[in-house]
Coordinates of C-alpha atoms and ligand atoms in Angstrom, one line a residue:
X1 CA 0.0 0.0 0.0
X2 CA 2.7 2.7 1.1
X3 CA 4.7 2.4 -2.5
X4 CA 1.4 2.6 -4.1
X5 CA 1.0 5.3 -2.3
X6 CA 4.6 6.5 -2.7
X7 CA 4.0 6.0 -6.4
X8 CA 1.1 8.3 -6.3
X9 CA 2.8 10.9 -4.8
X10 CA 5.7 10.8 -6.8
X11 CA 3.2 11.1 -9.8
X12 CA 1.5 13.9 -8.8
X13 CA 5.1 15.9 -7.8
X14 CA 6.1 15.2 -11.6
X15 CA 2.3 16.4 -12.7
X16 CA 3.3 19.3 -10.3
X17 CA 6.3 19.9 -11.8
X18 CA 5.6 19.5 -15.5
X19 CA 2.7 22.6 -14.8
X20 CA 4.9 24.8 -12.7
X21 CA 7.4 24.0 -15.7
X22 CA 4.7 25.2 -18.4
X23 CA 3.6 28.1 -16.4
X24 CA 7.1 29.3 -16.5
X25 CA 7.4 28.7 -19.7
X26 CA 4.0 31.0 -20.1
X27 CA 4.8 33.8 -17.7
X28 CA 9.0 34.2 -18.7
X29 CA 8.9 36.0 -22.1
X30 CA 6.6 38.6 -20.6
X31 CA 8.1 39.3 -16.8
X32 CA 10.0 42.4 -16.9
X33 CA 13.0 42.5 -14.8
X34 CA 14.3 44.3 -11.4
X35 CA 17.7 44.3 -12.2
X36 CA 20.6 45.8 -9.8
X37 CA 23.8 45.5 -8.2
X38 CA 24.9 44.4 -4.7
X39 CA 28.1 45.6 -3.2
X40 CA 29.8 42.9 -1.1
X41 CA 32.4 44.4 1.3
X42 CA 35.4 43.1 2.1
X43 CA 38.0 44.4 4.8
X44 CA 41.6 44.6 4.0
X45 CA 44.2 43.3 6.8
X46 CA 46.5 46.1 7.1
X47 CA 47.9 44.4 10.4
X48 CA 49.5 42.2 8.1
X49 CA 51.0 45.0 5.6
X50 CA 53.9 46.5 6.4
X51 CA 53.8 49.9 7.2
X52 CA 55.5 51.1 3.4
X53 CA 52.8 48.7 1.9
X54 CA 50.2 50.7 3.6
X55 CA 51.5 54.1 2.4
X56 CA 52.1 52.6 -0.5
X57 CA 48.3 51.8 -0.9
X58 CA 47.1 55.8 0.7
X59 CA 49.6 56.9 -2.1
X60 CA 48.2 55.3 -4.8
X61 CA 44.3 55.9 -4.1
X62 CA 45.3 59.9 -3.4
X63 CA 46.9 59.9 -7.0
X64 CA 43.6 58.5 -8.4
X65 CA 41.2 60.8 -7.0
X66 CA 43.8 64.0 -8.3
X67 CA 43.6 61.9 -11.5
X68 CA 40.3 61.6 -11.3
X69 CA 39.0 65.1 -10.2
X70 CA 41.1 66.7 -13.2
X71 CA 39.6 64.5 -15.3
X72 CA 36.1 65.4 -13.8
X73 CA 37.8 69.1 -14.3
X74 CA 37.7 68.4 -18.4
X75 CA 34.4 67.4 -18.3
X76 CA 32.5 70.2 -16.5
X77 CA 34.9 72.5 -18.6
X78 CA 33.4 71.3 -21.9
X79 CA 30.3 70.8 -20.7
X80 CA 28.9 73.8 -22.9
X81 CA 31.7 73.6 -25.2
X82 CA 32.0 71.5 -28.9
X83 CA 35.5 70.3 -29.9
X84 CA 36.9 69.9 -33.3
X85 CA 36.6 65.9 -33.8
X86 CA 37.8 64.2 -36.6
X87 CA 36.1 66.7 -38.7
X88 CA 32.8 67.3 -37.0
X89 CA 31.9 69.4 -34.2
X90 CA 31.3 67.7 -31.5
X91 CA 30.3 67.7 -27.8
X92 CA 31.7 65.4 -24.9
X93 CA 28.6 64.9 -22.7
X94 CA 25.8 63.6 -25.9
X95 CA 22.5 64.3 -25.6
X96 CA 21.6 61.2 -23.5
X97 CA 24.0 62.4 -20.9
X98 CA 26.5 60.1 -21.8
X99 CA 30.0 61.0 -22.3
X100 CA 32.0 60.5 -25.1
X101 CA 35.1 58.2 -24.8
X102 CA 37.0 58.7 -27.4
X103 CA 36.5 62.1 -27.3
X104 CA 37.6 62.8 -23.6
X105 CA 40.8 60.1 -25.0
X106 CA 41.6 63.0 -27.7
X107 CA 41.6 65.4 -25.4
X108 CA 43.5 63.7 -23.0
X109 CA 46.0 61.4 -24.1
X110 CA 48.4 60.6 -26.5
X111 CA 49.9 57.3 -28.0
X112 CA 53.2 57.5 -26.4
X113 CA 55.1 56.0 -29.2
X114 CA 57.2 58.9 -31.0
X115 CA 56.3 58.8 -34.8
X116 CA 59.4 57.9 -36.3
X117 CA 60.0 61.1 -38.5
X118 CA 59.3 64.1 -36.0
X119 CA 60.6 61.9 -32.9
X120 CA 58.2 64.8 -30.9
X121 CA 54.8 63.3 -29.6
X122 CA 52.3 64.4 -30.7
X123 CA 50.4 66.9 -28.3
X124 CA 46.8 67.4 -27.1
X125 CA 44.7 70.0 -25.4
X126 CA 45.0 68.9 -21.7
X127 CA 48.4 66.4 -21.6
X128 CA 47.3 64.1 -18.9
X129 CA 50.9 62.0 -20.0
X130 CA 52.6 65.1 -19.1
X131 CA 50.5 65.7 -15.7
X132 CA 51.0 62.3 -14.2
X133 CA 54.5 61.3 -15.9
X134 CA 54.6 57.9 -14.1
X135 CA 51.1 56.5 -14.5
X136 CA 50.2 53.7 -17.1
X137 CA 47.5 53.6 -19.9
X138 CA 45.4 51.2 -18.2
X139 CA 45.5 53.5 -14.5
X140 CA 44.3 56.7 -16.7
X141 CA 41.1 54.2 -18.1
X142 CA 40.5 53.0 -14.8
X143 CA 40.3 56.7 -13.8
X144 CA 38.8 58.0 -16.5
X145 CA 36.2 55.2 -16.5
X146 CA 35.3 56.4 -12.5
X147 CA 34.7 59.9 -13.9
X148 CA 32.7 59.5 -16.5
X149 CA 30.8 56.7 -14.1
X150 CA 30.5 59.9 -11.6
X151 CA 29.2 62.5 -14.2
X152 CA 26.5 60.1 -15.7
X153 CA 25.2 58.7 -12.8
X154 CA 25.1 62.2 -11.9
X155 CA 23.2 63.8 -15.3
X156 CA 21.1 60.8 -14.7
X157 CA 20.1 62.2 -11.5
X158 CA 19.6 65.4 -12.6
X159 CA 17.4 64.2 -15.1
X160 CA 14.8 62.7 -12.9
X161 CA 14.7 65.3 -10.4
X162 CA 13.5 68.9 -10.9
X163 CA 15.9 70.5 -8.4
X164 CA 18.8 71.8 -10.0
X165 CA 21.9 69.4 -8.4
X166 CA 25.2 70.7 -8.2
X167 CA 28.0 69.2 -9.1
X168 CA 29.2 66.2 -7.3
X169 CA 31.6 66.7 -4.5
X170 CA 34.2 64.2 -4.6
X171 CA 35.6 62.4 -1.5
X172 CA 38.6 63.1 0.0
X173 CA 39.6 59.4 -1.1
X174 CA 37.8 58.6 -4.0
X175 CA 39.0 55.2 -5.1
X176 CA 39.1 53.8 -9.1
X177 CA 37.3 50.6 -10.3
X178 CA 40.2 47.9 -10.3
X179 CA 39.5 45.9 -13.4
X180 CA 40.8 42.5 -12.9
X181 CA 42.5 40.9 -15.5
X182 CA 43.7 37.5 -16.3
X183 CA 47.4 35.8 -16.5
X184 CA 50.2 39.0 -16.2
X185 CA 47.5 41.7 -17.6
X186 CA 44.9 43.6 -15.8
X187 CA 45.7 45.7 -12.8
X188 CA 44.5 43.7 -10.1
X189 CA 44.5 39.7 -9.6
X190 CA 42.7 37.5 -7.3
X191 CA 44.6 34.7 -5.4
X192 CA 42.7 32.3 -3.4
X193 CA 44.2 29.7 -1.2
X194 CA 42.5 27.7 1.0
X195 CA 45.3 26.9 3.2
X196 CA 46.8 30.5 4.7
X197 CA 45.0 30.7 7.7
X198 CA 45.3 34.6 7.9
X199 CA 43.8 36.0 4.8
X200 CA 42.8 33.1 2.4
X201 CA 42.1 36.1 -0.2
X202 CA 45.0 37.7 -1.8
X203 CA 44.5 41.0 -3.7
X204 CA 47.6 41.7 -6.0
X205 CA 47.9 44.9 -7.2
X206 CA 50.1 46.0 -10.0
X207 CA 50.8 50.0 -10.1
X208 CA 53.4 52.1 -11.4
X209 CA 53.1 54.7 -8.3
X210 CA 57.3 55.2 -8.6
X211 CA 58.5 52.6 -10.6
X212 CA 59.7 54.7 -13.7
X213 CA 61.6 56.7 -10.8
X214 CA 63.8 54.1 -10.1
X215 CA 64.5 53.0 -13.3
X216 CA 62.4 49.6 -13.0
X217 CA 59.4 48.9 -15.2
X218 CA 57.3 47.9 -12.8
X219 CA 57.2 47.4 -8.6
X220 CA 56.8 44.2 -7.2
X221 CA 52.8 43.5 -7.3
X222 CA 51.2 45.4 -3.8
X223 CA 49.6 42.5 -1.9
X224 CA 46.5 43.2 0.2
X225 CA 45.2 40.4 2.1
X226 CA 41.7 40.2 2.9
X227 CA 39.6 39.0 5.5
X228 CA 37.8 36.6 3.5
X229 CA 35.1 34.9 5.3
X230 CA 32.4 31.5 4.9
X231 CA 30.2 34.6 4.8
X232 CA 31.5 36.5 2.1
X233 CA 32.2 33.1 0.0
X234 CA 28.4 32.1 0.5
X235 CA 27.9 35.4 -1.6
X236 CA 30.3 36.2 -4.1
X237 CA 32.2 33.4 -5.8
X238 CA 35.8 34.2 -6.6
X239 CA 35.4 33.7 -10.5
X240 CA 32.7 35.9 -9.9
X241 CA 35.1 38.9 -9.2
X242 CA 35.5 41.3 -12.2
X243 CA 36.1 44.7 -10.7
X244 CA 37.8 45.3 -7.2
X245 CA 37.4 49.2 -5.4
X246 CA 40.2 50.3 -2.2
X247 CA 37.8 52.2 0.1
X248 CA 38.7 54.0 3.4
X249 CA 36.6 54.5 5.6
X250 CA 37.8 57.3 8.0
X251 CA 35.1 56.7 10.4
X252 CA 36.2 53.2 11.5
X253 CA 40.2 53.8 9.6
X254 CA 40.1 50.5 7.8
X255 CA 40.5 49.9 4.5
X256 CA 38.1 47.8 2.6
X257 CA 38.1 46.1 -0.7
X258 CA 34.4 46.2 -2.6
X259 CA 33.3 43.9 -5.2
X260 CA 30.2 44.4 -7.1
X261 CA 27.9 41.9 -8.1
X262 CA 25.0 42.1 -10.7
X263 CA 21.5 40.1 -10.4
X264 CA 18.6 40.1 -12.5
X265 CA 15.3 38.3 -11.2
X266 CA 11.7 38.6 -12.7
X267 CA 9.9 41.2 -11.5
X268 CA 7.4 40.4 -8.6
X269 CA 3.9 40.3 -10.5
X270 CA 0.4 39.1 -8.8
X271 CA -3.4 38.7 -10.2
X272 CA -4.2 38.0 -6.0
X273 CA -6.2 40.6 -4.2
X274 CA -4.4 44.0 -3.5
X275 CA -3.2 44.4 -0.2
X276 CA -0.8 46.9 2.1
X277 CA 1.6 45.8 4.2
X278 CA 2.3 48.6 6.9
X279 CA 5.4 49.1 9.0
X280 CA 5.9 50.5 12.0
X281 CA 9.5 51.1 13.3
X282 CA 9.8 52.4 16.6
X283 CA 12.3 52.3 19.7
X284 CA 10.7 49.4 22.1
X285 CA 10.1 46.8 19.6
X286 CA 12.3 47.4 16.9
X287 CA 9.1 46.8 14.0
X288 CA 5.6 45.8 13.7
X289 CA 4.0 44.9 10.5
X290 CA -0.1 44.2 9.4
X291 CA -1.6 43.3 6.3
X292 CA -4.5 45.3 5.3
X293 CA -6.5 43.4 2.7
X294 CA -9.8 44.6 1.1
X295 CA -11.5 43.0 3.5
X296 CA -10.6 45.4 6.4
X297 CA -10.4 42.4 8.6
X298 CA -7.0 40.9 9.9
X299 CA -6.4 37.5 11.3
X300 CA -3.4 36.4 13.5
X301 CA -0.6 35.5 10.8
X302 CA -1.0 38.5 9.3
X303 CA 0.7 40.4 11.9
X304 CA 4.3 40.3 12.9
X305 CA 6.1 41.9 16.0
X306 CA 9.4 42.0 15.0
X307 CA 11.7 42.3 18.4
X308 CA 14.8 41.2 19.9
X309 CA 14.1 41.4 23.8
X310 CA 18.1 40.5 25.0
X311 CA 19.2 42.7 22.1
X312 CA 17.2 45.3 23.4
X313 CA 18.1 45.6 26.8
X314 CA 21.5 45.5 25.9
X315 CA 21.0 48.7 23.8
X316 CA 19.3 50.6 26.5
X317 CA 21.7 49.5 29.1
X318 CA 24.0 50.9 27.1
X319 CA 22.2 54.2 26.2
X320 CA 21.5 54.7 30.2
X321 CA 25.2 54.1 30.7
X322 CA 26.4 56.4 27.6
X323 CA 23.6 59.2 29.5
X324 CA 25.8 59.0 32.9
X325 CA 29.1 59.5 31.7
X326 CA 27.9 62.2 29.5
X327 CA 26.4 63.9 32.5
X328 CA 30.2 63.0 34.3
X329 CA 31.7 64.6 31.5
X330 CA 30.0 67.8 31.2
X331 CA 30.1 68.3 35.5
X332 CA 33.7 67.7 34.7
X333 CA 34.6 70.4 31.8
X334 CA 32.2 72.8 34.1
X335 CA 34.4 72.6 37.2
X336 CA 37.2 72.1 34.6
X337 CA 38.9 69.0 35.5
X338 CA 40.9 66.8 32.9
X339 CA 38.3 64.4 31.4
X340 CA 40.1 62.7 28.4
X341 CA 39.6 59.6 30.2
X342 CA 36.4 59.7 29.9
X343 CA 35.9 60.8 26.5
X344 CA 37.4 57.7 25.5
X345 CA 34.7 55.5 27.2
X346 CA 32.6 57.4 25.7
X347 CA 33.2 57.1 22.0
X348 CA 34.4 53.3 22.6
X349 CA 30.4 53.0 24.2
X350 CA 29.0 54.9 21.4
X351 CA 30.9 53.2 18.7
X352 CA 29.4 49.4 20.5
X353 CA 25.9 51.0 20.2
X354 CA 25.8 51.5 16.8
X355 CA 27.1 48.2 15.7
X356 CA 24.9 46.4 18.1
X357 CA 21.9 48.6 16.8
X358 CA 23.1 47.7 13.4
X359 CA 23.0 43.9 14.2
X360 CA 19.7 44.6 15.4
X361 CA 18.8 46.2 12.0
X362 CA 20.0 43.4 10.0
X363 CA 17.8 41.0 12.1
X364 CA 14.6 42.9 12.0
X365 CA 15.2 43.4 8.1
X366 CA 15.7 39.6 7.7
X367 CA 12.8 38.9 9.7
X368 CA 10.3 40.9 8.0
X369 CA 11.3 40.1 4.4
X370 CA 10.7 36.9 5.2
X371 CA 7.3 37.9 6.7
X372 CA 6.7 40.1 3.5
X373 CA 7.6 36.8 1.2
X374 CA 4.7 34.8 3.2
X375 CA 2.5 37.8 1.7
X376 CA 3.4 38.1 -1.3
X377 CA 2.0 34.4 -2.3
X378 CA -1.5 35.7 -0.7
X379 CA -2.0 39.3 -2.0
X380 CA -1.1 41.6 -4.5
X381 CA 1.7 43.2 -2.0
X382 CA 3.1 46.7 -1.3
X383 CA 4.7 47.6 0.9
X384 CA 4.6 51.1 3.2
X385 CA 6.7 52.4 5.7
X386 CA 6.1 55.4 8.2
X387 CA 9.1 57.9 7.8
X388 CA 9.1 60.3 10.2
X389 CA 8.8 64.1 9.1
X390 CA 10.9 65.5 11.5
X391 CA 11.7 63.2 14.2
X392 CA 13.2 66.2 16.2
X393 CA 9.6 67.0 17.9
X394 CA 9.1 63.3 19.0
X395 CA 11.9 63.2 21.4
X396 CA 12.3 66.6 23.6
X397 CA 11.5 64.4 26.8
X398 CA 14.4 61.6 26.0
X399 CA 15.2 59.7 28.7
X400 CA 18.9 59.6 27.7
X401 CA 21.3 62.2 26.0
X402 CA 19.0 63.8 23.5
X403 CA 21.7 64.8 20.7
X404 CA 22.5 60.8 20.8
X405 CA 18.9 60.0 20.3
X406 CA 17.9 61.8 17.6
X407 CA 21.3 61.2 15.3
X408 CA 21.0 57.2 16.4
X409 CA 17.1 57.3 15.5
X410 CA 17.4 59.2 12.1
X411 CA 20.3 56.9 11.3
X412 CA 18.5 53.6 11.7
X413 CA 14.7 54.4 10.1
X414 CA 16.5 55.4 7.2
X415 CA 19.1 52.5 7.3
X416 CA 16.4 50.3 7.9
X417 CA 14.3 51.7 5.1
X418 CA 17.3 51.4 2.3
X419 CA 18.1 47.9 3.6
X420 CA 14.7 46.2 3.4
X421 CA 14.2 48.5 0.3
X422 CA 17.5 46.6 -1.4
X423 CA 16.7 43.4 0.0
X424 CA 13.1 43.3 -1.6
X425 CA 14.5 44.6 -5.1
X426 CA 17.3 41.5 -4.8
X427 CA 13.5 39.8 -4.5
X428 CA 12.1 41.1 -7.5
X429 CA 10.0 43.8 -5.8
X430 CA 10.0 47.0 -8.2
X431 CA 11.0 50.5 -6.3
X432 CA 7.8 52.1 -6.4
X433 CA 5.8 48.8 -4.2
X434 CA 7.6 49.8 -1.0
X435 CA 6.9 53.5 0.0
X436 CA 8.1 55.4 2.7
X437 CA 5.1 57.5 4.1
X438 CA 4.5 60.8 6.5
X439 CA 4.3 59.0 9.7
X440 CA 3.0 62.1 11.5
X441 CA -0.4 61.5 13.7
X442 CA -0.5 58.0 12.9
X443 CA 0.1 57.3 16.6
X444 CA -2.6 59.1 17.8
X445 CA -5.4 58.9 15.2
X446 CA -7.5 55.4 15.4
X447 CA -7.1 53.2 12.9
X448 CA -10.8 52.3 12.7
X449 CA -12.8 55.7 12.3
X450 CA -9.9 58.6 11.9
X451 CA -10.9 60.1 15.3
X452 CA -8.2 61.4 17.1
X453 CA -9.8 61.5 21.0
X454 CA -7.7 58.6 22.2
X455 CA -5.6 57.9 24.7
X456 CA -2.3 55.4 24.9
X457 CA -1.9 53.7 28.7
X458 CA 1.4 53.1 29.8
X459 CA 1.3 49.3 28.8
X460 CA 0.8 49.7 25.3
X461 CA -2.4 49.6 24.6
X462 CA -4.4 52.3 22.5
X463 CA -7.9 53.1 23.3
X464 CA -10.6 55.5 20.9
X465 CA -13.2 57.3 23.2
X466 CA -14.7 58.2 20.0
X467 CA -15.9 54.0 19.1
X468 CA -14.5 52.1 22.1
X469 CA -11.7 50.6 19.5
X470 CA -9.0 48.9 21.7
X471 CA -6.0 47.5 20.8
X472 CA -2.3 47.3 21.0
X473 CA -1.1 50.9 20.4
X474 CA 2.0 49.7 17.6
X475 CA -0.3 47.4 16.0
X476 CA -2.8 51.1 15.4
X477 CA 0.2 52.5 14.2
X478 CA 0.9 49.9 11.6
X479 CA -2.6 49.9 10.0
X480 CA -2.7 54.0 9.6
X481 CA 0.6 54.0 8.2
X482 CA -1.1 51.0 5.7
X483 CA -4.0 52.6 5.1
X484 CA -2.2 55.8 4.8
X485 CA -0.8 54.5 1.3
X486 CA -4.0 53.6 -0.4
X487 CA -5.6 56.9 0.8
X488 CA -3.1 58.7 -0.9
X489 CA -3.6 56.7 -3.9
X490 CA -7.3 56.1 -4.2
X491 CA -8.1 60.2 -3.4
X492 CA -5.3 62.2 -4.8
X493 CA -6.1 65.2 -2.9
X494 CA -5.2 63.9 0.1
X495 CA -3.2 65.6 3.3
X496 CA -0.1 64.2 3.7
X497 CA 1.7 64.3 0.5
X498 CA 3.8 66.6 -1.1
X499 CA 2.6 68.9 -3.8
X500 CA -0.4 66.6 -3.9
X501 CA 1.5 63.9 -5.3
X502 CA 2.1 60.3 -4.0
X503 CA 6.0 61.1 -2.6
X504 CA 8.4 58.5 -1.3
X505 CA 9.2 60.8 2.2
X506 CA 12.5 59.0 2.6
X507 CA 14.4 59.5 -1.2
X508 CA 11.7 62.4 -2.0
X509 CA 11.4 60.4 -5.0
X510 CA 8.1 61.0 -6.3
X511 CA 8.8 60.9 -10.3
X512 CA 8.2 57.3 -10.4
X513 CA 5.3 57.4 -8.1
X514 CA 3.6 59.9 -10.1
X515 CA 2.5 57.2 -13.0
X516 CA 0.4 56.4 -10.7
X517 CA -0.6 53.4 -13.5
X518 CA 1.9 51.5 -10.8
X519 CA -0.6 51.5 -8.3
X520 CA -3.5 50.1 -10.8
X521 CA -3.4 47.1 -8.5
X522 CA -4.3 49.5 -5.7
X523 CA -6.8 51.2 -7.7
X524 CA -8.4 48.0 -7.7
X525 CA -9.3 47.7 -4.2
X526 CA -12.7 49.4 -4.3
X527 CA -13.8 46.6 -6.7
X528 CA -12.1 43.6 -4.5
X529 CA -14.2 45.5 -1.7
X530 CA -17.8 46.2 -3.8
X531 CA -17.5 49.8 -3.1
X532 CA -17.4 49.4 1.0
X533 CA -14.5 51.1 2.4
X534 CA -15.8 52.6 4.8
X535 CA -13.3 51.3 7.2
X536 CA -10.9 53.5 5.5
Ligands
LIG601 ZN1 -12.2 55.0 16.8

């Protein structure tokens, strides 16, 4: 009997599979997709450099970002300019914002070979050979290839916004994209071996920083070790690894190596019932999410309380402690006793905070995407956030060091925001399905019937005197900041948006949101719901 029914099983899997096959087979040519880039990080030992390697590695990123900024220089310079080009006029940023190559080559560089008759090289408008006597071909198109990057992305920008942006402001340290090449060519090379216990990624870098200097051709390859982790190989595959960026990160003073890694996944497209998944972030609980269906009614497993209660109390132990030796510090520079002691605590404490707050991030985020996955199979899913307006008023009665606070709150809602934002596009969620809305009054208003005579008791729980609506206070929070999304999209004329249009609060990016054919899905709802929204 059991292989019979074994058999059948197995029968109905391959059934299974053969329609899920055919249904893909259906739905591919016509999924558009979310396509992007992740950045995996990296961090470069420089305990194990020696101390010339290291300035050997500040040297070289400081003589890209000169190279880089003059090269920017040329740009801007002919921005309103045309150049004489092979027998044309022509411009170097094109209509499409794009910058022209070969042009910006013409301008800049020269073959360095002397023709054989003249024995002069031949010269050009801005002599970058001349400039930067010592640097190779490939360096300059590695720089030259970070400034265009930096001007397009930057037209691009300026295309979709209607503010007038000025121009980019580069980092002290801005590094070049490392192209990595195979056998001797290519700037950079990766070495993996699986047996150095220190750094099992090897960097090689090949520059010619001062090489020409001392009569040599080139130095002896730069090696950067890396702290190569099981983490970082469950995500990026070392024949994976095309282009390799040096950051430093003054903050922390590390260097780090980046490596960027391209996905494209079908976009996330439903025929379910629409739906709105509110988020509420806040400082007890670190997130609570609802689904708001067309219904109006919400059963058990559609609501999540996202909170880490160890994590927690760690944070505000932490804050409490941070809000004492602040107060020991200031006594102390009032009477005017030495205090560097203590300003040392202090920043080591605040520097523990933030990566322990971070940690928590990352856990919440994890924990809700996976939440917002369960959704997606159910409803036709976005996704909205409350961002607050000004998240100075909220906190004049801190209990701990107010300055601290606010920076450490405005911090995490919008790293928060951009991480479960990124984490959902790497799901095939388009931008526009998770919105960042004005979170103002949605605390205080009732979720059920708008009024705002409420009152919130000390344990959480949120009572209307207006209809006798009672329940937990985060959980009213998370279905206005819901509903507040499909409001703003079902009456355009509604109160919290700017310049009457849909407006993602945290990016101000409302050029996308205005086809507002995006939210046809949402448009939807009063025919899911015959017409009754009244709980809206
Ligand atoms: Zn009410």
């Amino acid at each position: 009997m059991k292989e019979k029914e074994n058999e059948k099983q197995e029968e109905q899997k391959t059934d299974n599979n053969k329609e899920r096959k055919n249904e893909e087979v259906k739905s591919t040519p016509k999924a558009p997709l979310v396509e992007g880039y992740e950045t995996i990080r990296i961090r470069i030992k420089t305990e194990l450099m020696s101390a010339e390697e290291c300035e050997r590695l500040r040297r070289i990123t400081a003589r890209d970002t000169r190279i880089i900024k003059d090269y920017l220089r040329i740009i801007y310079h002919y921005e309103e300019r045309k150049v004489h080009y092979k027998g044309k006029l022509k411009s170097l940023i094109q209509s499409n914002g794009k910058v022209n190559k070969s042009l910006l080559d013409y301008l800049t560089l020269t073959t360095s070979k002397k023709s054989a008759e003249t024995k002069v090289r031949s010269s050009v408008a801005h002599d970058f050979k001349k400039r930067y006597p010592h640097c190779s071909h490939d360096e300059f198109q590695e720089c030259r290839n970070k400034a265009i990057w930096i001007c397009e992305s930057w037209k691009a920008q300026q295309r979709t916004s209607n503010k007038k942006l000025s121009r980019p402001q580069l980092k002290e340290k801005t590094p070049r994209q490392l192209i990595k090449g195979s056998g001797s060519r290519g700037t950079v090379q990766v070495h993996y071996d699986p047996d150095n216990t220190e750094a099992k990624l090897l960097l090689k870098l090949r520059d010619t920083l001062d090489s020409k200097q001392c009569g040599k051709r080139n130095n002896p390859k730069l090696k950067l070790p890396l702290a190569y982790s099981p983490h970082h190989a469950k995500k990026l595959k070392i024949d994976e690894i095309k282009t390799a960026e040096l950051v430093y990160k003054s903050r922390e003073q590390q260097w780090w190596a980046h490596f960027k890694k391209s996905f494209s996944v079908p976009s996330y497209q439903s025929t379910n019932p629409p739906a709105v998944l509110g988020v509420d972030l806040g400082i007890k609980k670190t997130a609570v999410a609802v689904v708001l269906n067309h219904t109006g009614k919400v059963t058990m497993d559609e609501i999540r309380f996202i909170v880490n209660k160890e994590r927690q109390a760690t944070i505000f132990r932490l804050e409490k402690r941070i809000s004492s030796i602040q107060e020991a510090l200031d006594t102390r520079i009032k009477v005017g006793h030495p205090h560097n002691q203590l300003n040392v605590k202090l920043s080591q404490l605040r520097k523990r905070l933030r990566s322990i707050t971070e940690q928590e991030l990352g856990f919440a985020v994890n924990q809700l995407v996976e939440f917002i996955l369960q959704m997606k199979q159910r409803y036709n899913l976005f996704v909205s956030i409350g961002y607050p307006k000004d998240i100075r008023n909220g906190n004049k009665h801190g209990r701990v060091n107010r300055s601290l606070r606010i920076q450490l709150h405005k911090w995490c809602y919008r790293l928060f925001i951009t991480k479960l934002k990124f984490k959902l596009h790497q799901q095939g969620f388009d931008s526009y399905r998770v919105v960042a809305v004005c979170e103002e009054y949605t605390s205080k208003t009732c979720s059920r019937c708008f009024s705002t005579k409420t009152t919130r008791s000390s344990q959480g729980r949120f009572v209307c005197h207006q209809c006798n609506y009672e329940l937990n206070a985060d959980l009213n929070g998370a279905r206005n900041i819901a509903k507040r999304l499909i409001t703003n999209v079902l009456y355009p004329n509604g109160k919290f948006k700017k310049n009457n249009i849909l407006c993602d609060y945290l990016s101000g990016d409302f050029h996308k949101l205005k086809e507002y054919g995006n939210f046809y899905p949402l448009g939807q709802w009063l025919k899911y719901s015959s017409g009754n929204i009244s709980f809206l």
